[in-house]
Amino acid sequence: MQHYIFKFLFFFSFALFLVFSACTPDSEPDFLIAKELLNESYGADVKQNMDVYLPSGRTQAETPLLIYIHGGGWIDGDKSEFLQVKPILESQFPGYAFASLNYRLYDFATGNNGIIEQEKDIIRAFEYIESKLGAWNISNDFVISGASAGGHLALLHAYKNNTSDLKAAVVFFPPTELSELYKFNNFTALGLTALLGGTPATASKNYQDTSPISHIDSKDVPTIFFHGDQDTVVPISQSQLLEQKLKSEKVRYQFTVVQGQGHGFTPATNIALLKEAKEFIGEF
């Protein structure tokens, strides 16, 4: 009898060993838990980093990625801006992964990191993301988004430098035509002169090359954008110029004028607008 008990305990113990060996830390569980990758570096500079938020149950076949670029007039701001809308995005875009990008900011003391360098940062960030799709278990279906200067950089990448499978652009009060923006007020003129190495008269190529509407053609990504009619930082005429160009090139778009609001919207407005955005994008 003891012999049979011993054999039973032996085989039971061996079976348990096999079960737990299959669940070692080195093996990937079938159902992936949510994960946050903070300050993920995509370059040598301290500002070249991103926060990545991966949902539970993600797969390379069915988990799109929304990439957000913060605002701040190209001289200020941080990827933590994304946290203001993260809960709304998670509710309106269920099943998505998110990445919030930092980029090098303009330094008035040295004259470094103007818009042209920031444009290169966004390209580099996308290259890094593309290299991590397998490790992160997400698909290459991307949506690009941003607000203010971040909206400008998002559109510039979408229309000029897009080599990814971008499904849509979602932007808030974006600068779109920098020669026209230069005329808005003295503060804007001084800032753009520094950021682009001259005025529209002395550095016209820089203004044209970094203006998103200069690069729009009929093959560009569907674009939804929002602008307050009381915006005193980026005039609504910038979005109106964008609408005219998208319409003339027959690019699918949706433009929502937010009545009575300026450069930044209320939480309730953001909920409504991001719901609009998800409906505009649809399912892939």
Coordinates of C-alpha atoms in Angstrom, one line a residue:
M1 CA 0.0 0.0 0.0
Q2 CA 2.8 2.4 0.9
H3 CA 4.4 1.6 -2.5
Y4 CA 1.3 2.8 -4.4
I5 CA 1.0 5.9 -2.2
F6 CA 4.6 6.7 -2.9
K7 CA 4.1 6.3 -6.7
F8 CA 1.0 8.5 -6.6
L9 CA 2.8 11.3 -4.7
F10 CA 5.7 11.0 -7.1
F11 CA 3.6 11.4 -10.3
F12 CA 1.5 14.1 -8.7
S13 CA 4.6 16.1 -7.7
F14 CA 6.0 15.6 -11.2
A15 CA 2.8 16.9 -12.8
L16 CA 2.9 20.0 -10.6
F17 CA 6.5 20.6 -11.6
L18 CA 5.5 20.5 -15.3
V19 CA 2.6 23.0 -14.8
F20 CA 4.7 25.5 -12.9
S21 CA 7.7 25.1 -15.2
A22 CA 5.4 26.2 -18.1
C23 CA 4.6 29.5 -16.2
T24 CA 8.1 30.7 -15.6
P25 CA 8.8 34.5 -15.8
D26 CA 10.6 33.9 -19.1
S27 CA 7.5 32.6 -20.8
E28 CA 4.8 35.0 -22.2
P29 CA 1.3 34.4 -20.7
D30 CA -1.5 33.9 -23.3
F31 CA -3.4 36.9 -21.9
L32 CA -1.1 39.9 -21.6
I33 CA -1.7 42.2 -18.6
A34 CA -1.7 46.0 -19.0
K35 CA 1.7 47.6 -18.9
E36 CA 3.1 51.1 -18.7
L37 CA 6.6 51.9 -20.2
L38 CA 7.6 55.3 -18.9
N39 CA 10.4 57.4 -20.2
E40 CA 11.1 54.9 -23.0
S41 CA 14.1 56.4 -24.8
Y42 CA 14.2 56.7 -28.6
G43 CA 17.4 58.8 -28.9
A44 CA 20.4 60.1 -27.0
D45 CA 19.0 63.4 -25.9
V46 CA 17.2 63.5 -22.5
K47 CA 14.1 64.8 -24.2
Q48 CA 13.9 62.1 -26.8
N49 CA 11.6 59.7 -24.9
M50 CA 8.0 58.6 -24.6
D51 CA 5.5 57.1 -22.3
V52 CA 3.8 53.9 -23.7
Y53 CA 0.5 52.5 -22.3
L54 CA -0.2 49.0 -23.4
P55 CA -3.7 47.5 -22.7
S56 CA -4.4 44.1 -21.4
G57 CA -5.2 41.3 -23.9
R58 CA -3.3 43.1 -26.6
T59 CA -2.3 41.3 -29.8
Q60 CA -0.3 42.3 -32.9
A61 CA -3.4 41.6 -35.0
E62 CA -5.9 43.7 -33.2
T63 CA -4.4 46.4 -31.0
P64 CA -4.0 49.8 -32.7
L65 CA -1.7 52.6 -31.4
L66 CA -2.7 56.2 -30.9
I67 CA 0.4 58.5 -30.8
Y68 CA 0.1 61.8 -29.0
I69 CA 2.4 64.9 -29.4
H70 CA 2.1 67.6 -26.7
G71 CA 1.8 71.3 -27.3
G72 CA 3.7 74.3 -25.9
G73 CA 4.6 76.6 -28.7
W74 CA 7.6 74.4 -29.7
I75 CA 9.4 75.8 -26.7
D76 CA 7.6 74.3 -23.7
G77 CA 5.4 71.4 -22.6
D78 CA 5.8 67.8 -21.8
K79 CA 4.4 64.4 -22.6
S80 CA 2.6 64.4 -19.3
E81 CA 0.0 66.6 -21.0
F82 CA -1.4 63.4 -22.3
L83 CA -2.6 62.4 -18.8
Q84 CA -5.3 65.1 -19.0
V85 CA -7.1 63.2 -21.7
K86 CA -5.9 59.7 -21.0
P87 CA -9.1 58.6 -19.2
I88 CA -11.3 60.0 -22.0
L89 CA -9.2 58.3 -24.7
E90 CA -9.3 55.0 -22.9
S91 CA -13.1 55.2 -22.7
Q92 CA -13.6 56.3 -26.3
F93 CA -10.8 54.2 -27.9
P94 CA -11.1 50.9 -26.0
G95 CA -8.5 48.3 -26.9
Y96 CA -6.0 50.9 -28.1
A97 CA -2.4 51.3 -27.0
F98 CA -1.2 54.8 -26.5
A99 CA 2.2 56.6 -26.8
S100 CA 2.9 60.1 -25.6
L101 CA 6.0 61.7 -27.1
N102 CA 8.5 64.1 -25.8
Y103 CA 10.8 65.9 -28.3
R104 CA 13.6 68.4 -28.1
L105 CA 12.4 71.9 -27.3
Y106 CA 13.8 75.1 -28.7
D107 CA 16.5 76.7 -26.6
F108 CA 16.6 80.5 -27.0
A109 CA 20.0 80.6 -25.4
T110 CA 21.7 78.4 -28.0
G111 CA 19.3 78.6 -30.9
N112 CA 19.2 74.8 -31.0
N113 CA 16.2 72.5 -31.6
G114 CA 14.1 74.5 -33.9
I115 CA 11.1 73.1 -35.7
I116 CA 13.2 71.4 -38.3
E117 CA 15.0 69.4 -35.6
Q118 CA 11.7 68.6 -33.8
E119 CA 10.3 67.3 -37.1
K120 CA 13.3 64.9 -37.2
D121 CA 12.5 63.8 -33.6
I122 CA 9.0 62.7 -34.6
I123 CA 10.5 60.7 -37.5
R124 CA 12.9 59.0 -35.1
A125 CA 10.2 58.3 -32.6
F126 CA 8.1 56.5 -35.2
E127 CA 11.1 54.5 -36.3
Y128 CA 11.6 53.4 -32.8
I129 CA 7.9 52.5 -32.3
E130 CA 8.0 50.4 -35.6
S131 CA 11.0 48.5 -34.2
K132 CA 9.0 47.6 -31.0
L133 CA 5.7 46.4 -32.4
G134 CA 6.6 42.7 -31.8
A135 CA 8.0 43.3 -28.3
W136 CA 4.9 45.4 -27.3
N137 CA 2.4 43.0 -29.0
I138 CA 0.6 45.7 -30.9
S139 CA -0.3 46.3 -34.5
N140 CA 1.0 48.8 -37.0
D141 CA -2.3 50.5 -37.3
F142 CA -1.5 54.0 -36.1
V143 CA -3.5 57.1 -35.3
I144 CA -1.5 60.3 -34.9
S145 CA -2.7 63.1 -32.6
G146 CA -1.6 66.3 -31.0
A147 CA -2.6 69.7 -29.7
S148 CA -1.4 73.2 -30.8
A149 CA 2.4 72.9 -31.6
G150 CA 1.9 69.1 -31.2
G151 CA -1.0 69.2 -33.6
H152 CA 1.3 71.0 -36.1
L153 CA 4.1 68.3 -35.7
A154 CA 1.5 65.6 -36.0
L155 CA 0.1 67.0 -39.3
L156 CA 3.6 67.7 -40.6
H157 CA 4.5 64.1 -40.0
A158 CA 1.3 62.7 -41.5
Y159 CA 1.4 64.7 -44.7
K160 CA 5.2 65.0 -45.3
N161 CA 7.0 62.1 -43.6
N162 CA 4.5 59.3 -43.2
T163 CA 6.0 55.9 -44.0
S164 CA 3.8 54.0 -41.5
D165 CA 0.2 52.6 -41.8
L166 CA -1.4 55.8 -40.5
K167 CA -5.2 55.4 -40.4
A168 CA -6.0 59.0 -39.3
A169 CA -4.9 62.3 -37.8
V170 CA -6.7 63.8 -34.9
V171 CA -5.6 67.3 -34.0
F172 CA -6.6 70.3 -31.8
F173 CA -6.2 74.0 -32.8
P174 CA -3.1 73.3 -35.0
P175 CA -0.8 75.8 -36.7
T176 CA -0.9 74.8 -40.4
E177 CA 0.5 77.6 -42.5
L178 CA 3.5 79.3 -40.8
S179 CA 3.9 82.2 -43.1
E180 CA 0.4 83.3 -42.4
L181 CA 0.8 82.5 -38.7
Y182 CA 3.8 84.8 -38.7
K183 CA 1.5 87.8 -39.4
F184 CA -0.8 87.1 -36.4
N185 CA 1.0 89.3 -33.9
N186 CA 4.5 90.5 -32.9
F187 CA 5.0 87.7 -30.3
T188 CA 4.2 85.0 -32.9
A189 CA 6.5 86.7 -35.4
L190 CA 9.4 86.9 -33.0
G191 CA 9.0 83.2 -32.0
L192 CA 8.8 81.9 -35.5
T193 CA 11.8 84.0 -36.6
A194 CA 13.8 82.2 -33.9
L195 CA 12.3 78.7 -34.5
L196 CA 12.8 78.9 -38.3
G197 CA 16.0 80.9 -38.6
G198 CA 14.4 84.0 -40.2
T199 CA 11.3 85.6 -41.5
P200 CA 9.1 84.4 -44.3
A201 CA 11.0 86.8 -46.5
T202 CA 14.5 85.6 -45.5
A203 CA 13.8 81.9 -44.8
S204 CA 10.9 81.2 -47.1
K205 CA 11.9 77.6 -47.7
N206 CA 11.9 76.8 -44.0
Y207 CA 8.4 78.2 -43.6
Q208 CA 7.1 76.2 -46.6
D209 CA 8.9 73.0 -45.7
T210 CA 7.5 73.0 -42.1
S211 CA 3.9 74.1 -43.0
P212 CA 1.7 71.0 -43.1
I213 CA -0.6 72.3 -45.8
S214 CA 2.4 72.6 -48.2
H215 CA 2.6 68.8 -48.3
I216 CA -1.1 67.7 -48.7
D217 CA -2.1 65.6 -51.7
S218 CA -5.0 63.3 -52.5
K219 CA -3.4 60.3 -50.9
D220 CA -3.1 61.8 -47.4
V221 CA -4.6 60.3 -44.3
P222 CA -8.2 61.1 -43.2
T223 CA -8.0 64.1 -40.8
I224 CA -10.3 65.4 -38.1
F225 CA -9.6 68.7 -36.4
F226 CA -11.1 71.0 -33.8
H227 CA -10.6 74.7 -33.3
G228 CA -12.2 77.2 -30.9
D229 CA -13.7 80.4 -32.4
Q230 CA -12.3 82.4 -29.5
D231 CA -8.7 81.2 -29.9
T232 CA -6.2 84.0 -29.3
V233 CA -3.1 81.9 -29.5
V234 CA -3.5 80.1 -32.8
P235 CA -6.2 81.8 -34.9
I236 CA -9.0 79.7 -36.3
S237 CA -8.0 80.9 -39.7
Q238 CA -5.2 78.3 -39.5
S239 CA -7.8 75.5 -39.4
Q240 CA -9.8 77.2 -42.1
L241 CA -6.8 77.2 -44.4
L242 CA -6.3 73.5 -43.7
E243 CA -10.0 72.8 -44.5
Q244 CA -9.6 74.6 -47.9
K245 CA -6.6 72.6 -48.8
L246 CA -8.0 69.2 -47.8
K247 CA -11.2 70.0 -49.7
S248 CA -9.3 71.0 -52.8
E249 CA -7.2 67.8 -52.7
K250 CA -10.3 65.6 -51.9
V251 CA -8.9 64.3 -48.7
R252 CA -11.5 62.9 -46.3
Y253 CA -11.8 65.3 -43.3
Q254 CA -14.0 66.7 -40.6
F255 CA -13.6 70.1 -39.1
T256 CA -15.5 71.1 -36.0
V257 CA -15.6 74.7 -34.9
V258 CA -16.0 74.9 -31.1
Q259 CA -18.2 77.8 -30.3
G260 CA -17.2 80.2 -27.4
Q261 CA -14.0 78.4 -26.5
G262 CA -10.4 79.3 -27.0
H263 CA -7.0 77.6 -27.0
G264 CA -8.0 74.6 -24.9
F265 CA -11.4 73.1 -24.2
T266 CA -13.4 72.0 -21.2
P267 CA -13.4 68.4 -20.1
A268 CA -17.0 68.0 -21.3
T269 CA -16.1 69.3 -24.7
N270 CA -13.1 67.0 -24.9
I271 CA -15.3 64.0 -24.2
A272 CA -17.7 65.0 -27.0
L273 CA -14.9 65.8 -29.5
L274 CA -13.0 62.6 -28.9
K275 CA -16.3 60.7 -29.4
E276 CA -16.6 62.5 -32.7
A277 CA -13.0 61.5 -33.5
K278 CA -13.6 57.8 -32.8
E279 CA -16.8 57.8 -35.0
F280 CA -14.9 59.5 -37.8
I281 CA -12.0 57.0 -37.7
G282 CA -14.3 53.9 -37.3
E283 CA -12.9 50.4 -37.1
F284 CA -9.9 49.1 -39.1

